[in-house]
Each structure stands twice: as structure tokens, then as C-alpha cells.
C-alpha positions as semicolon CSV with decimal commas, in nm:
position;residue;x (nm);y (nm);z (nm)
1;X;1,072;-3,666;11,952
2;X;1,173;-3,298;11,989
3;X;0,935;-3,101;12,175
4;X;0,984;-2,683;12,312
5;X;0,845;-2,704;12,714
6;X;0,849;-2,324;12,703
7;X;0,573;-2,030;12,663
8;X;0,605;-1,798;12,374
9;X;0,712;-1,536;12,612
10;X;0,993;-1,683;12,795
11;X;1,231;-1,604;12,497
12;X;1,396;-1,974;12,491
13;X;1,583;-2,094;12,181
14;X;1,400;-2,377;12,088
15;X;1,064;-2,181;11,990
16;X;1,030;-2,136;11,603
17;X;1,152;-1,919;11,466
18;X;1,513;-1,987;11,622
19;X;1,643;-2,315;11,582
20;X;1,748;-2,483;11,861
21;X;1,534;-2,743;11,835
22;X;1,661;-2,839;11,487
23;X;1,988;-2,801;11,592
24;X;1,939;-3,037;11,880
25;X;1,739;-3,298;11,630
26;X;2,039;-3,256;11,386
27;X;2,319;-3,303;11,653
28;X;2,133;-3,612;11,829
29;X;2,098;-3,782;11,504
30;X;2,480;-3,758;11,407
31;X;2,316;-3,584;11,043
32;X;2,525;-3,335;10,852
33;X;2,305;-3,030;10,805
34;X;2,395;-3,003;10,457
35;X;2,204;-3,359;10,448
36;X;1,867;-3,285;10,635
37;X;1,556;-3,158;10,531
38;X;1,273;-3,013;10,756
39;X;0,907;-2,997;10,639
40;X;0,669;-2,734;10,786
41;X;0,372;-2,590;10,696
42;X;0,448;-2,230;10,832
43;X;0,655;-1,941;10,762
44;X;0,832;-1,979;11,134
45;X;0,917;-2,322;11,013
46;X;1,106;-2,207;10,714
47;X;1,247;-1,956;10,902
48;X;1,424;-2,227;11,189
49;X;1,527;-2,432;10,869
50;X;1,721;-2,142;10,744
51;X;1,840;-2,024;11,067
52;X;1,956;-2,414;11,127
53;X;2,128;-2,451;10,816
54;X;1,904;-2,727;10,656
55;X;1,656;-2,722;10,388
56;X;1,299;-2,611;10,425
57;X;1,027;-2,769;10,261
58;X;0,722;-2,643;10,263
59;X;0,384;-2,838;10,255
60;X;0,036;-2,697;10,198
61;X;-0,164;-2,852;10,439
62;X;-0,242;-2,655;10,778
63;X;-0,096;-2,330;10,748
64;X;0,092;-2,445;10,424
65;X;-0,148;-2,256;10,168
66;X;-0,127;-1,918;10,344
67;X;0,266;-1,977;10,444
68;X;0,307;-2,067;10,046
69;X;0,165;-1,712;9,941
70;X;0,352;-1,527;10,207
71;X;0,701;-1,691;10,152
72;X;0,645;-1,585;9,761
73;X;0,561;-1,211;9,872
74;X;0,878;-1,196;10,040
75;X;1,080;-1,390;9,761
76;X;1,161;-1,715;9,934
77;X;1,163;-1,990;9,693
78;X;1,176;-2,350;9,790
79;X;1,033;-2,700;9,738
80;X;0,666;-2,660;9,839
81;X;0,473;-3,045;9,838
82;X;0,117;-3,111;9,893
83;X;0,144;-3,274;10,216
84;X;0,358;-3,510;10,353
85;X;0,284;-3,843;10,146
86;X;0,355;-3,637;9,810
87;X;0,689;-3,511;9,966
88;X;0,766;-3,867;10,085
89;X;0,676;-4,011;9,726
90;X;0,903;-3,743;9,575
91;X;1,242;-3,855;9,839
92;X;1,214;-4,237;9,745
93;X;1,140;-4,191;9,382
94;X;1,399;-4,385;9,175
């Protein structure tokens, strides 16, 4: 479990947008970027996956719905899921 101790204002890497906790997450688990996926629900969340150098996924639950119509307006595409059983489903299907 990755978690970012820091307020919003004390400008620390690991807050979303920026990526340092992805990076960290990647790096500890010995995963090539090029190989990991990270599922959010927000706009900030796509934004660290980019910054990161792994996939974003987008799901529609929590802020997923508004993120979805938001990412579109600025022309992000990307996988976008339901929530996070339907994105699970779709990894392991045969």
C-alpha cells in the first residue's frame, strides 16, 4: 500500500497529479512501466499515469462519470470500464 502523508499545499511529489507515487509502486514491484496499468476514477489520476509512463484506465464510478466527459473535452482517449470488476473481467478474459 502506497499512501501520500502530505497536505495539498506542501508541493510534495507524490500528490496526484505528479507521479511519484506510481513511480515508487512501479519501482518496488520490479514492473516495467510499459507493463502496468493504473485505474482511477479522476482526471488527476490519468494525469500521474501519463506523467509515470503507464497506462491509465479510467473507471466510472466516483468521479469516473464527470472525469470521463472532461478527459473527452480535452481529447484524451483511453480505456474507460465501469468499475473495477468489469475492468478485472476484461484483464483475465481468455
Amino acid at each position: 500500500v502506497f499512501y501520500c502523508p502530505h497536505a495539498p499545499d506542501e508541493g510534495c511529489n507524490c500528490r496526484k497529479p505528479l507521479p511519484g507515487l506510481l513511480t515508487a509502486a512501479v519501482s518496488a514491484a520490479g514492473i516495467d512501466t510499459s507493463e502496468t496499468l493504473f485505474a482511477g476514477d479522476d482526471v488527476k489520476d490519468v494525469e500521474a499515469a501519463k506523467a509515470a509512463g503507464v497506462a491509465p484506465v479510467l473507471l466510472r464510478t466516483g468521479k469516473g462519470s464527470r472525469a470521463e466527459a472532461q478527459l473527452r473535452n480535452r481529447g484524451f482517449t483511453l480505456p474507460i470500464y465501469d468499475n473495477l470488476l468489469h475492468f478485472a473481467r476484461e484483464l483475465i478474459k481468455p
